[in-house]
Coordinates of C-alpha atoms in Angstrom, one line a residue:
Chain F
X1 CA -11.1 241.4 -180.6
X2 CA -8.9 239.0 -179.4
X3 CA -9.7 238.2 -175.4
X4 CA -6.9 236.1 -174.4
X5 CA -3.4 237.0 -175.8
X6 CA -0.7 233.9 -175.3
X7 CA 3.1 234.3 -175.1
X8 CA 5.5 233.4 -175.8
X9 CA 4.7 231.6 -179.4
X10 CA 7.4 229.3 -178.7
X11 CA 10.0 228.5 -176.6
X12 CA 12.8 225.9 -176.4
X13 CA 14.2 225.1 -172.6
X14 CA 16.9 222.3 -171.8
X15 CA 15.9 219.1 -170.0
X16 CA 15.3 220.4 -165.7
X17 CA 14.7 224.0 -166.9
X18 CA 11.5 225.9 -166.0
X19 CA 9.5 227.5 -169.0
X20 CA 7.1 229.9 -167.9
X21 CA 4.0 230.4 -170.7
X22 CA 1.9 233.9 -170.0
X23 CA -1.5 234.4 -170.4
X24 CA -3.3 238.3 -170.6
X25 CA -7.5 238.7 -170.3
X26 CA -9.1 241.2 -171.0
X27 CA -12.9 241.0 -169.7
X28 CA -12.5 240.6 -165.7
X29 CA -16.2 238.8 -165.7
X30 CA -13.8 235.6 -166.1
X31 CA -13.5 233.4 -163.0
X32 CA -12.1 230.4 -164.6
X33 CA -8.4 229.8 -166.0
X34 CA -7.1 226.3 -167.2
X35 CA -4.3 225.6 -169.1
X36 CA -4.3 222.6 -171.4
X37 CA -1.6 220.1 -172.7
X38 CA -1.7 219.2 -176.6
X39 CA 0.6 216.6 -178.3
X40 CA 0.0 215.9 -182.2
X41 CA -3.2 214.1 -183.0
X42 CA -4.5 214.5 -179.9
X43 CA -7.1 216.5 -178.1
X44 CA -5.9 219.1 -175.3
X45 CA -6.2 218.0 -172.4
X46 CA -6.8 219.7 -169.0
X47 CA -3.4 220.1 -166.9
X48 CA -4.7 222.3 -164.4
X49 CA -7.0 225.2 -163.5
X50 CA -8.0 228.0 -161.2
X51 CA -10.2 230.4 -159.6
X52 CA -10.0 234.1 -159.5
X53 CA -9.8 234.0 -155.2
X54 CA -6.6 232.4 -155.0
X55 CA -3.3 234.0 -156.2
X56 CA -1.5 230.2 -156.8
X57 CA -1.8 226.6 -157.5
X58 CA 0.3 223.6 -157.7
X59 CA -0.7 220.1 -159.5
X60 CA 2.4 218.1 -159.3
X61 CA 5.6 220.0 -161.4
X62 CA 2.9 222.0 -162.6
X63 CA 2.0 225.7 -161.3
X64 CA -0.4 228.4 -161.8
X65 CA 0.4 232.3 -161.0
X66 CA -2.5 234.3 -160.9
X67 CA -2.7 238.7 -160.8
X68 CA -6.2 239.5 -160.6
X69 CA -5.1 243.3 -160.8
X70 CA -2.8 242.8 -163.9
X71 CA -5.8 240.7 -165.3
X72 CA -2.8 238.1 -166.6
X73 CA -2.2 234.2 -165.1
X74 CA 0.8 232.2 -166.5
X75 CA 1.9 228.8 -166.0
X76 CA 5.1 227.4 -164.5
X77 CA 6.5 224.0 -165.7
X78 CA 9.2 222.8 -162.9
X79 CA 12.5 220.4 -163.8
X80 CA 11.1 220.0 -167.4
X81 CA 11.3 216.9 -169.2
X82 CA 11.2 215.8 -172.9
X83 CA 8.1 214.2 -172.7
X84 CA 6.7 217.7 -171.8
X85 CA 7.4 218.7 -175.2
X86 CA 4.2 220.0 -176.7
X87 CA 1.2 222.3 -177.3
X88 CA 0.0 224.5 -174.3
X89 CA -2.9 226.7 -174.6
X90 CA -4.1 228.6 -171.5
X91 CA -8.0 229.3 -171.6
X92 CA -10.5 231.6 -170.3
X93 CA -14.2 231.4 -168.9
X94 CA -16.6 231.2 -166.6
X95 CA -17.7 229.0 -164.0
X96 CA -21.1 229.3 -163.6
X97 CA -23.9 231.7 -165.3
X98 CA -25.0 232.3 -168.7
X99 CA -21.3 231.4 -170.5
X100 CA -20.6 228.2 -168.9
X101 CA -19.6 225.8 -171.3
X102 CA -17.8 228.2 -173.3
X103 CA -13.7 228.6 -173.4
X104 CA -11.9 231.0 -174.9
X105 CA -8.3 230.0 -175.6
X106 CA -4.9 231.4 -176.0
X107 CA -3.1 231.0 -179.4
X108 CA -0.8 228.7 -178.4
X109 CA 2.7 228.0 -177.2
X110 CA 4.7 225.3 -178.7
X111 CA 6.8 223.5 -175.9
X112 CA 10.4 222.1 -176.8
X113 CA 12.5 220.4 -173.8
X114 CA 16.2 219.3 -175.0
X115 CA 17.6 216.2 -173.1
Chain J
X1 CA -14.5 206.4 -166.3
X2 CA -13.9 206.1 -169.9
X3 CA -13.4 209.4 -171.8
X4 CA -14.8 211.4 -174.5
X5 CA -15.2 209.5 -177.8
X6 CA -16.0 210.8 -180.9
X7 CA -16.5 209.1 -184.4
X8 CA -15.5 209.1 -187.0
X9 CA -11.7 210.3 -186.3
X10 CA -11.0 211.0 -189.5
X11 CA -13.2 212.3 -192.8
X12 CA -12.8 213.3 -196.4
X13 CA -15.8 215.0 -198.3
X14 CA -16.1 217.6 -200.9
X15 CA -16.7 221.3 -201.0
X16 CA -20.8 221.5 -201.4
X17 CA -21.7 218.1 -199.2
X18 CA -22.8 218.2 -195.6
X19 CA -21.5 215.9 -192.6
X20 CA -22.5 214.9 -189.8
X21 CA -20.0 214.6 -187.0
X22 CA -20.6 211.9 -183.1
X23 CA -19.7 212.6 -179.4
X24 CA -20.1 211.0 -176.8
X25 CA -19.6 212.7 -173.4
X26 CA -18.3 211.3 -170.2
X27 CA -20.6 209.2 -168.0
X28 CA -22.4 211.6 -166.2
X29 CA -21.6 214.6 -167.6
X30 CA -24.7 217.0 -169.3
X31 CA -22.6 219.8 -170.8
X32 CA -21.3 219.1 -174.3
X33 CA -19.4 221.6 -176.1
X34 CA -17.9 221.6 -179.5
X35 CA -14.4 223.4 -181.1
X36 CA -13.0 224.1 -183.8
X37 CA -9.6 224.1 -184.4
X38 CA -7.1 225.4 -187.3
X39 CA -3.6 226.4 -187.6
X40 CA -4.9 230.1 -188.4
X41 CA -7.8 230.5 -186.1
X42 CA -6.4 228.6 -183.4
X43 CA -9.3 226.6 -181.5
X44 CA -12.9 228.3 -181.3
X45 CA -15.9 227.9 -179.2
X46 CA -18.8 227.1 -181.8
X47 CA -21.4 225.8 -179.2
X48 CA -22.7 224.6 -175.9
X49 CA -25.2 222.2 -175.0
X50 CA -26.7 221.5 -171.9
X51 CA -29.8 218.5 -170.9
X52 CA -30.7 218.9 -174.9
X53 CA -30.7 222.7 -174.9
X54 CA -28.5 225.0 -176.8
X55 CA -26.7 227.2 -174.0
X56 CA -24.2 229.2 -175.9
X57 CA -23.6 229.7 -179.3
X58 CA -20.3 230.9 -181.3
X59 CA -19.7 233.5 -183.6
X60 CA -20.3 230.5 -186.8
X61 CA -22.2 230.6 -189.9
X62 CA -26.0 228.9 -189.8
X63 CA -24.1 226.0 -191.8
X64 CA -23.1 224.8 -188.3
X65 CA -25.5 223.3 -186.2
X66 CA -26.0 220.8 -183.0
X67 CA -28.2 218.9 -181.4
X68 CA -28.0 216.5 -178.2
X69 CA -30.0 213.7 -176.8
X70 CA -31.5 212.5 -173.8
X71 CA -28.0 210.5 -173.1
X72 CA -26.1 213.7 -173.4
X73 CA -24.8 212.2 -176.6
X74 CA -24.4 215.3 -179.1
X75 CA -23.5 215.4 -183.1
X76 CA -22.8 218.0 -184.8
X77 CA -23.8 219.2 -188.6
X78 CA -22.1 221.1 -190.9
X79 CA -23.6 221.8 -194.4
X80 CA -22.6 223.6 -197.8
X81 CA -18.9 222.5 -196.6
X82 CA -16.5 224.8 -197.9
X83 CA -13.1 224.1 -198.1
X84 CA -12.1 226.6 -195.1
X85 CA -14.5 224.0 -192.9
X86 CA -11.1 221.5 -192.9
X87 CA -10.0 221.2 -189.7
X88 CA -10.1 219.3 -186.5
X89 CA -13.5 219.7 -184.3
X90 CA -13.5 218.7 -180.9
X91 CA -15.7 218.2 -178.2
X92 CA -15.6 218.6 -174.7
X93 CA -17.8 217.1 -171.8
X94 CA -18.4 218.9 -168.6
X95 CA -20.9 217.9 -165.5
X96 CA -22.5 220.8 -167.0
X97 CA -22.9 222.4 -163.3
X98 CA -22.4 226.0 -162.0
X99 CA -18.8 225.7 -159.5
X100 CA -17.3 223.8 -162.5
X101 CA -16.6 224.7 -165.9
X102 CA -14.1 222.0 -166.6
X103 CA -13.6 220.4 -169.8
X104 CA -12.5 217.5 -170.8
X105 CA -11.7 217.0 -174.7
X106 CA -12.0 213.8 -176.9
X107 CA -9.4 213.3 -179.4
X108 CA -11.5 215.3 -182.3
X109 CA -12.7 214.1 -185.5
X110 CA -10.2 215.1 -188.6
X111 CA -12.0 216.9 -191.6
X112 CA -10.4 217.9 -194.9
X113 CA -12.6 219.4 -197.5
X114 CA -11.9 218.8 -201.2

């Protein structure tokens, strides 16, 4: 069963453009959504996350849209660069109770930003 | 703060050994969690632990097991490798407390089984 379905697979945007990566969950006991960044031979690292009680956040050019309802999040990358070129995953789990520590993650979208 | 380390980075062993695989969390942090992650399979949760304590577990074979210290240091075992047991396992460090669940990833240790 696969909890956390990831789209698009990949996607290619030109320098200044804004990709937008989509995330759909299944199991609404969920309360906490990060997305990670991933470049080759390195391990993800955390770009930004949030909680089920607010709709959006922003973290510098990155954002986070969140539909509680639709049970789906995705993140927004604005006036991409080259350097974003890489890995994203979006994740899903909980912030407290008897899963903590546990993330379930997205396949995978593979990033390309043109100059 | 310095980040997540984990040792060795990279390892080569042979279908029927067992290895034995080092992280070390963030200062402060209690929660260690460890991943595997493949181009097929994509990354996967095998288990959580938490002051010494296994939390949460993946869906894994017995062959992989964990343990952690006192200083939240964790290893992780895997034996009877197989050749499907290449891949890159990462852990991840969290303060371990409930109003967090962040995690923050070391930079993984590369196996390939021969």
């Amino acid at each position: 069963q696969q909890q956390v379905k990831q789209s698009p697979q990949s996607l290619i945007v030109q320098k200044g453009g804004i990709p937008i990566i989509n995330c759909a969950y299944e199991n609404t006991a969920f309360d906490y959504f990060p997305w990670y960044q991933q470049f080759p031979g390195k391990g993800p690292a955390l770009l930004i996350a949030i909680r089920p009680d607010v709709s959006e956040k922003k973290e510098g050019r990155f954002t986070i849209s969140f539909n509680k309802s639709a049970k789906q999040f995705s993140l927004h990358i604005m006036d991409s660069q080259p350097g974003d070129s890489a890995t994203y995953f979006c994740a899903v789990g909980n912030a407290g109770g008897t899963s903590y520590g546990k993330l379930t993650f997205g396949q995978g979208t593979i990033l390309t930003v043109h100059p | 703060k310095a980040g997540v380390t984990q040792t060795p980075r990279y390892l080569i062993k042979t279908r029927g050994q067992q290895v034995t695989l080092s992280c070390s969390p963030i200062s402060g942090h209690r929660s260690v969690s460890w991943y595997q992650q493949t181009p097929g399979q994509g990354l996967q949760f095998l288990f959580e632990y938490f002051s010494e304590t296994q939390r949460n577990k993946g869906n894994f074979p017995g062959r992989f097991s964990g343990r952690q210290f006192s200083n939240s240091r964790s290893e992780m075992n895997v034996s009877t490798l197989e050749l499907g047991d290449s891949a890159l396992y990462l852990c991840a460090s969290s303060p371990g407390l409930a109003g967090g669940g962040e995690q923050y990833f070391g930079p993984g240790t590369r196996l390939t089984v021969t």
